[in-house]
mmCIF file of C-alpha atoms in Angstrom:
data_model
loop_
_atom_site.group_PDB
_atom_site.id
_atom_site.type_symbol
_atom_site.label_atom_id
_atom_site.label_comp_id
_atom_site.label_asym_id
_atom_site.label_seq_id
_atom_site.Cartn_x
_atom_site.Cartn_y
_atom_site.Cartn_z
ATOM 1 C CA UNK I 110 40.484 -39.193 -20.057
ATOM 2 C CA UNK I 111 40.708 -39.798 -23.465
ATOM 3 C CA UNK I 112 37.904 -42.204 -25.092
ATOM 4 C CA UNK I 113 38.539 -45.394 -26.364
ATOM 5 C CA UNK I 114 36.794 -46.089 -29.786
ATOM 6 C CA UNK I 115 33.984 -48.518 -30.251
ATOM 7 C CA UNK I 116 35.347 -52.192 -30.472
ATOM 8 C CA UNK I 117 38.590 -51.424 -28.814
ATOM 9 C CA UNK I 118 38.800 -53.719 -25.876
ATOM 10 C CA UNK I 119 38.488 -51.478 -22.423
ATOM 11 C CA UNK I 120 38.758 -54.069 -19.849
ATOM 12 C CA UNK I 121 35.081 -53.976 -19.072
ATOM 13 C CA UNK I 122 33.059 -56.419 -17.914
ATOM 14 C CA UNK I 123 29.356 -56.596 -15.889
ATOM 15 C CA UNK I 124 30.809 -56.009 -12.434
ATOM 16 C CA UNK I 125 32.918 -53.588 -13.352
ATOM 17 C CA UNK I 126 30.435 -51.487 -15.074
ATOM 18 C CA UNK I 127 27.743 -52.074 -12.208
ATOM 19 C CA UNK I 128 30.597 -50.776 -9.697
ATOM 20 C CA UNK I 129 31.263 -47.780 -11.482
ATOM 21 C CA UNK I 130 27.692 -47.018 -11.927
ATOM 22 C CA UNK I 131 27.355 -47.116 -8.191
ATOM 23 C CA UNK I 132 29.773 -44.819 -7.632
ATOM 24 C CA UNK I 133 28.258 -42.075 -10.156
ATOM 25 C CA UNK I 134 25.005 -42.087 -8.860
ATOM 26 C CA UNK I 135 26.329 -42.271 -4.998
ATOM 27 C CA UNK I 136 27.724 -39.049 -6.170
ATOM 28 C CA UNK I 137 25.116 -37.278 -8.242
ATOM 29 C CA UNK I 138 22.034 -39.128 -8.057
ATOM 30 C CA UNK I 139 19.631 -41.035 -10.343
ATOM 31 C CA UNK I 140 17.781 -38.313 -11.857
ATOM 32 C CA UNK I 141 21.432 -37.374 -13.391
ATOM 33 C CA UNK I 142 22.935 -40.609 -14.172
ATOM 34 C CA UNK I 143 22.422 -41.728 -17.883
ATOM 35 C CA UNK I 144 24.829 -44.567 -19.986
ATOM 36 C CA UNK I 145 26.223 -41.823 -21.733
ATOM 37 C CA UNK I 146 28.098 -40.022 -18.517
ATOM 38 C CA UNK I 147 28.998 -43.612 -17.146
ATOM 39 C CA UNK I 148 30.625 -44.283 -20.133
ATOM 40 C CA UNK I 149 32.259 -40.592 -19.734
ATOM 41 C CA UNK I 150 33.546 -41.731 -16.568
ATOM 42 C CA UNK I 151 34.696 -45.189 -17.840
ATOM 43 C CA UNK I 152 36.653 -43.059 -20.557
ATOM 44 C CA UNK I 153 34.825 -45.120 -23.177
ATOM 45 C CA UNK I 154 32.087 -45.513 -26.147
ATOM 46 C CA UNK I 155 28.376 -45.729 -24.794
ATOM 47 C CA UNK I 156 28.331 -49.048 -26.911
ATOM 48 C CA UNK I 157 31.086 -50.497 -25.082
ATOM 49 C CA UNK I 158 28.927 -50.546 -21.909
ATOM 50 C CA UNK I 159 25.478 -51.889 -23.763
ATOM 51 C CA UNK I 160 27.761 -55.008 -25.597
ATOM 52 C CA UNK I 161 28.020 -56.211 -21.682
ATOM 53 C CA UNK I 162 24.664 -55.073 -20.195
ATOM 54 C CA UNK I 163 21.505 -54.527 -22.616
ATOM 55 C CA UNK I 164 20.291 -50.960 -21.822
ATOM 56 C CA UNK I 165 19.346 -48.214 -19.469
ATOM 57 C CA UNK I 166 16.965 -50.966 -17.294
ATOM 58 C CA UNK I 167 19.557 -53.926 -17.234
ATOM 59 C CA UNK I 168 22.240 -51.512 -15.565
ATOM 60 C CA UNK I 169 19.645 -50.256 -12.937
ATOM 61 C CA UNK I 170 19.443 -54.174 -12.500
ATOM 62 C CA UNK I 171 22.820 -54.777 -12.350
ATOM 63 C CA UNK I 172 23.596 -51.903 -9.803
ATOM 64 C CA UNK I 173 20.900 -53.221 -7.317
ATOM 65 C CA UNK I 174 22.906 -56.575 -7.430
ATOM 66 C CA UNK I 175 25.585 -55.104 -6.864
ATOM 67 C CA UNK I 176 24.704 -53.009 -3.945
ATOM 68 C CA UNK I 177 22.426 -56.239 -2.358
ATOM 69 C CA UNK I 178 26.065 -58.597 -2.873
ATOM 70 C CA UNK I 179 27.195 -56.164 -0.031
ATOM 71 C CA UNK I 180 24.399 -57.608 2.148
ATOM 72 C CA UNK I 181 25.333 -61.283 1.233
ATOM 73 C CA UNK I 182 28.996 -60.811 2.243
ATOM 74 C CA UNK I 183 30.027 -62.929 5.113
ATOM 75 C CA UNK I 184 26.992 -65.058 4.970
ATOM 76 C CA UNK I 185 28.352 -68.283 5.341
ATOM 77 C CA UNK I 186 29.076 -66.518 9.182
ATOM 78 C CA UNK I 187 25.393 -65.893 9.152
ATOM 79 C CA UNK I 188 23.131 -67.300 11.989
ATOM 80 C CA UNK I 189 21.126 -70.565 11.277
ATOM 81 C CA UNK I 190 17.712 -69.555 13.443
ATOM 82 C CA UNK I 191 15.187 -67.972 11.013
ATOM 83 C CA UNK I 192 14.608 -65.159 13.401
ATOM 84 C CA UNK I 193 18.159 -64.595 13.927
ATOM 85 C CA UNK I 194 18.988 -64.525 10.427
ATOM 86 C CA UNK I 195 16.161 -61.886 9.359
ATOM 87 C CA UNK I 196 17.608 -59.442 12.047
ATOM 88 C CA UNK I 197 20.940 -60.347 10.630
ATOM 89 C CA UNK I 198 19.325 -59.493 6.871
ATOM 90 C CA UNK I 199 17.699 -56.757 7.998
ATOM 91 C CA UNK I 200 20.855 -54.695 9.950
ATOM 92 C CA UNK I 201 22.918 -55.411 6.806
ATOM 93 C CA UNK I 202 20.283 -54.434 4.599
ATOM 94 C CA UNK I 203 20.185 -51.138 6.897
ATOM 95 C CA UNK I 204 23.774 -50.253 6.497
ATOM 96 C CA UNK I 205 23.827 -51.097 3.045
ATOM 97 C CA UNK I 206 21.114 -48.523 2.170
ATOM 98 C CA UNK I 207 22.815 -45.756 4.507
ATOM 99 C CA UNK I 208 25.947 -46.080 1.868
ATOM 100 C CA UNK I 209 24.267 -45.478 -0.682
ATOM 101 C CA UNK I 210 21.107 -43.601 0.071
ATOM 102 C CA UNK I 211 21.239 -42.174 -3.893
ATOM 103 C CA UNK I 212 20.894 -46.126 -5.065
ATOM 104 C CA UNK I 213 18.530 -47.494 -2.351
ATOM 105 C CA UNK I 214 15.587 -46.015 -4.092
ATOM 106 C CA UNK I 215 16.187 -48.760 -6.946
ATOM 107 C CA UNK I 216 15.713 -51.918 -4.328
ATOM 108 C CA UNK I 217 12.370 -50.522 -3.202
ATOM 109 C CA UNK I 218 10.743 -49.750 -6.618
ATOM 110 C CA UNK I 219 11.949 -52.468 -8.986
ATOM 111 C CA UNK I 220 11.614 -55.533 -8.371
ATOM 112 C CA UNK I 221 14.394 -57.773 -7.432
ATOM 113 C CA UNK I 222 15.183 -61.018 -8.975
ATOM 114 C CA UNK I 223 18.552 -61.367 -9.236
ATOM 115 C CA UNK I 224 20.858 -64.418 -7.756
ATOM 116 C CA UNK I 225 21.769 -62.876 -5.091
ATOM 117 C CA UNK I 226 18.184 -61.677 -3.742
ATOM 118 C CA UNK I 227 16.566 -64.582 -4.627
ATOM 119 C CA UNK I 228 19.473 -66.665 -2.590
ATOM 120 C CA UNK I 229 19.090 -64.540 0.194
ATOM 121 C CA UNK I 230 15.159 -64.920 0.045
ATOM 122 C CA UNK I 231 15.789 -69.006 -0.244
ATOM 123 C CA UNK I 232 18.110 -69.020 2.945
ATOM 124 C CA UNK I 233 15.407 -66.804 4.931
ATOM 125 C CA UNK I 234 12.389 -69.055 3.524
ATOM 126 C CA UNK I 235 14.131 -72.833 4.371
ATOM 127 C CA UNK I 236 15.016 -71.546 7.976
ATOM 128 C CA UNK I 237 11.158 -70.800 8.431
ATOM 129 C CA UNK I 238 9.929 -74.224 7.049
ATOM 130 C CA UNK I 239 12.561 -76.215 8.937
ATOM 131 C CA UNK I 240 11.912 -73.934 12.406
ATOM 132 C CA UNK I 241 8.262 -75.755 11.369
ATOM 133 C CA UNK I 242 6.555 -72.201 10.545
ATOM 134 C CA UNK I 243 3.389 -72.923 8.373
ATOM 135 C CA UNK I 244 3.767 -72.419 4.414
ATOM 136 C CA UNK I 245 1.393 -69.435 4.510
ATOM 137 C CA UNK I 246 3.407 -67.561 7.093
ATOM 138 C CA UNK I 247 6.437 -68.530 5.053
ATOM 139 C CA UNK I 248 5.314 -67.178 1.604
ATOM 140 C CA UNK I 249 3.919 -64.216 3.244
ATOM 141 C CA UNK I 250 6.935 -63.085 5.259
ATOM 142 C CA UNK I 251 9.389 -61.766 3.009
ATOM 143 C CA UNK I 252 6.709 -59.309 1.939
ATOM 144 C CA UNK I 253 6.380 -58.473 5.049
ATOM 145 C CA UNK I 254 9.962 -57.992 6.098
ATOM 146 C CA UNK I 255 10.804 -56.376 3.145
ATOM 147 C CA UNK I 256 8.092 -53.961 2.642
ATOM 148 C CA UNK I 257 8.794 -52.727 6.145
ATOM 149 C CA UNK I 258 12.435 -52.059 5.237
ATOM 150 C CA UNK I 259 11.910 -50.245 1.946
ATOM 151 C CA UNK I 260 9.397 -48.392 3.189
ATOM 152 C CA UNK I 261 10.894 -47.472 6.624
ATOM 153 C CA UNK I 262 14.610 -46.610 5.180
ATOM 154 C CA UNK I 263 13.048 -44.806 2.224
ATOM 155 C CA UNK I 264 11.177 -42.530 4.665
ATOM 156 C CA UNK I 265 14.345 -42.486 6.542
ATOM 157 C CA UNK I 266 16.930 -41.817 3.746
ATOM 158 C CA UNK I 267 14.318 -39.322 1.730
ATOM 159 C CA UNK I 268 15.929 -36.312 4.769
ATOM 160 C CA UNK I 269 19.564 -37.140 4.564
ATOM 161 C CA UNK I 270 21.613 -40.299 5.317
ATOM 162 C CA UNK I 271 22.641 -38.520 8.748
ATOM 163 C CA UNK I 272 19.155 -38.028 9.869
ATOM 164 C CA UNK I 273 18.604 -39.072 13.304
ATOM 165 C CA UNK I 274 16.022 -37.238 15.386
ATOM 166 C CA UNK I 275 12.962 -36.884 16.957
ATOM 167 C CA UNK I 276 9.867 -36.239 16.063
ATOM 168 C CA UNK I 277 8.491 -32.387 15.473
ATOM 169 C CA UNK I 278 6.142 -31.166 17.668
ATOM 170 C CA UNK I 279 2.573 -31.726 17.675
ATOM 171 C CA UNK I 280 -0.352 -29.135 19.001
ATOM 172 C CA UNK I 281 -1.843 -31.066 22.072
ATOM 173 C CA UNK I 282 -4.876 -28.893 21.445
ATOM 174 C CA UNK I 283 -5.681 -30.424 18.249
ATOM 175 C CA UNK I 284 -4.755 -33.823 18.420
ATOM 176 C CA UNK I 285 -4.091 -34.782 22.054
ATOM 177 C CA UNK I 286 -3.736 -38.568 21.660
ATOM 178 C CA UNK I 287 -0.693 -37.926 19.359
ATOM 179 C CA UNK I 288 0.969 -35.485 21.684
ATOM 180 C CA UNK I 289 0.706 -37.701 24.063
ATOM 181 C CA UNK I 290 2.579 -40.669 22.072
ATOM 182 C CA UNK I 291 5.052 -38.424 20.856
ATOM 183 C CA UNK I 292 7.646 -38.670 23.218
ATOM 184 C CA UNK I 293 7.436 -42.613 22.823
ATOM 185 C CA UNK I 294 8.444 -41.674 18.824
ATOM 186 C CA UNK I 295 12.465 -40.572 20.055
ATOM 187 C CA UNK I 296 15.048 -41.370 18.110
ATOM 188 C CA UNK I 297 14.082 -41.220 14.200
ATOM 189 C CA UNK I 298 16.319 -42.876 11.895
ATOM 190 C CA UNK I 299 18.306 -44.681 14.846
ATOM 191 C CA UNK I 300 19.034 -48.204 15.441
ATOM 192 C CA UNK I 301 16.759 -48.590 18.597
ATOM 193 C CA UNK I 302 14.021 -47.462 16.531
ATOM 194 C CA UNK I 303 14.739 -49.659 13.873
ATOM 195 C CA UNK I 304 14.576 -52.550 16.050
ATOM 196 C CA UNK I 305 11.516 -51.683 17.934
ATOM 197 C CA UNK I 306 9.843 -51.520 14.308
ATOM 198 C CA UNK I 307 11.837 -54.732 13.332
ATOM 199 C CA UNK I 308 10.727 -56.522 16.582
ATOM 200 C CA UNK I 309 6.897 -55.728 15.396
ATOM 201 C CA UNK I 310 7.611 -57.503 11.969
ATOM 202 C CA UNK I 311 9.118 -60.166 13.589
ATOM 203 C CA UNK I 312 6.255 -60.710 15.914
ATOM 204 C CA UNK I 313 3.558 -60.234 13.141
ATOM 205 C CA UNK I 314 5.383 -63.224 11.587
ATOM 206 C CA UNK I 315 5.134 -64.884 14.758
ATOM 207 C CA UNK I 316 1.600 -64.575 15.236
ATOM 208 C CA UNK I 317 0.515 -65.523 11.797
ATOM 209 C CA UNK I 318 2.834 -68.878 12.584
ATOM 210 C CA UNK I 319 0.669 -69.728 15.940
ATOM 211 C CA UNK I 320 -2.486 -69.483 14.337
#
């Protein structure tokens, strides 16, 4: 594709940019995407992409709010019940990261302030001080919630965005206790897991509500 010179308009705007970004690095990685092969792929100048988003970090930025509007979509269909609505959050946040296990990394190690995490966060938080929950509990769950999911997935994601599986053996000899609990470990990666681990979060919330 032939390059459009600096200043010529190429129909480019913020979303467009962040979309196309996603796209690259679903298909190559991070450690290979840079502004100058997006702009390759756009089939224009690398200044073309910085007059709508202000550097290397601000895309990173912008892709992460891009990936996170996929958890939004179909909100306003979204349970009311605070409990509800995390497991709602957290199943979409699931299958968002399993589409793009290349981009997920981003959401887990930079922090995320955009509109559309921060409206997400808002819904989760009123829910929890209208079901009554005390403000401590509130303020401290979606730490909780969400450093269980970007941990869990990341551990998840870091073998393959197939993975499903158990876990390896473990000598008996040497640690007995552990053999003994693997077989309660089945399923790595799968949604029954993911909600027995979710459940726990939940009920950690829970607890830290009652007392």
């Amino acid at each position: 594709m032939a390059r459009r010179t600096q200043g010529t308009s190429a129909g480019l705007d913020r979303e467009r940019i962040a979309a196309a970004a996603v796209v690259l690095v679903d298909r190559d990685g991070l450690e290979r995407f840079g502004v100058r092969r997006l702009a390759e792929e756009l089939g224009v100048d690398p200044m073309s992409i910085y007059h709508h988003i202000k550097g290397k970090a601000a895309l990173l930025d912008a892709m992460s709010e891009a990936v996170l509007a996929e958890v939004a979509a179909g909100v306003d269909d979204a349970p009311r019940d605070w409990e509800e609505i995390t497991r709602w959050t957290a199943h979409r946040y699931r299958e968002m990261a399993y589409r793009h296990p290349r981009v997920f990394p981003l959401l887990a190690t930079r922090a995320q302030t955009s509109p559309v995490a921060l409206a997400a966060l808002e819904r989760l938080v009123t829910a929890m001080r209208e079901a009554g929950l005390p403000d401590q509990a509130v303020a401290d769950a979606p730490l909780m919630l969400f450093g269980f999911l970007n941990g869990y997935l990341l551990a998840v994601l870091s073998g393959g965005s197939d993975v499903v599986g158990d876990m390896p053996a473990i000598d008996a000899t040497a640690y007995p206790t552990m053999a003994t609990l693997t077989p309660l470990q089945v399923g790595f990666g799968s949604v029954a897991e993911f909600d027995r681990m979710l459940d726990a979060v939940l009920g950690g919330i829970r607890n830290r509500a009652d007392r």
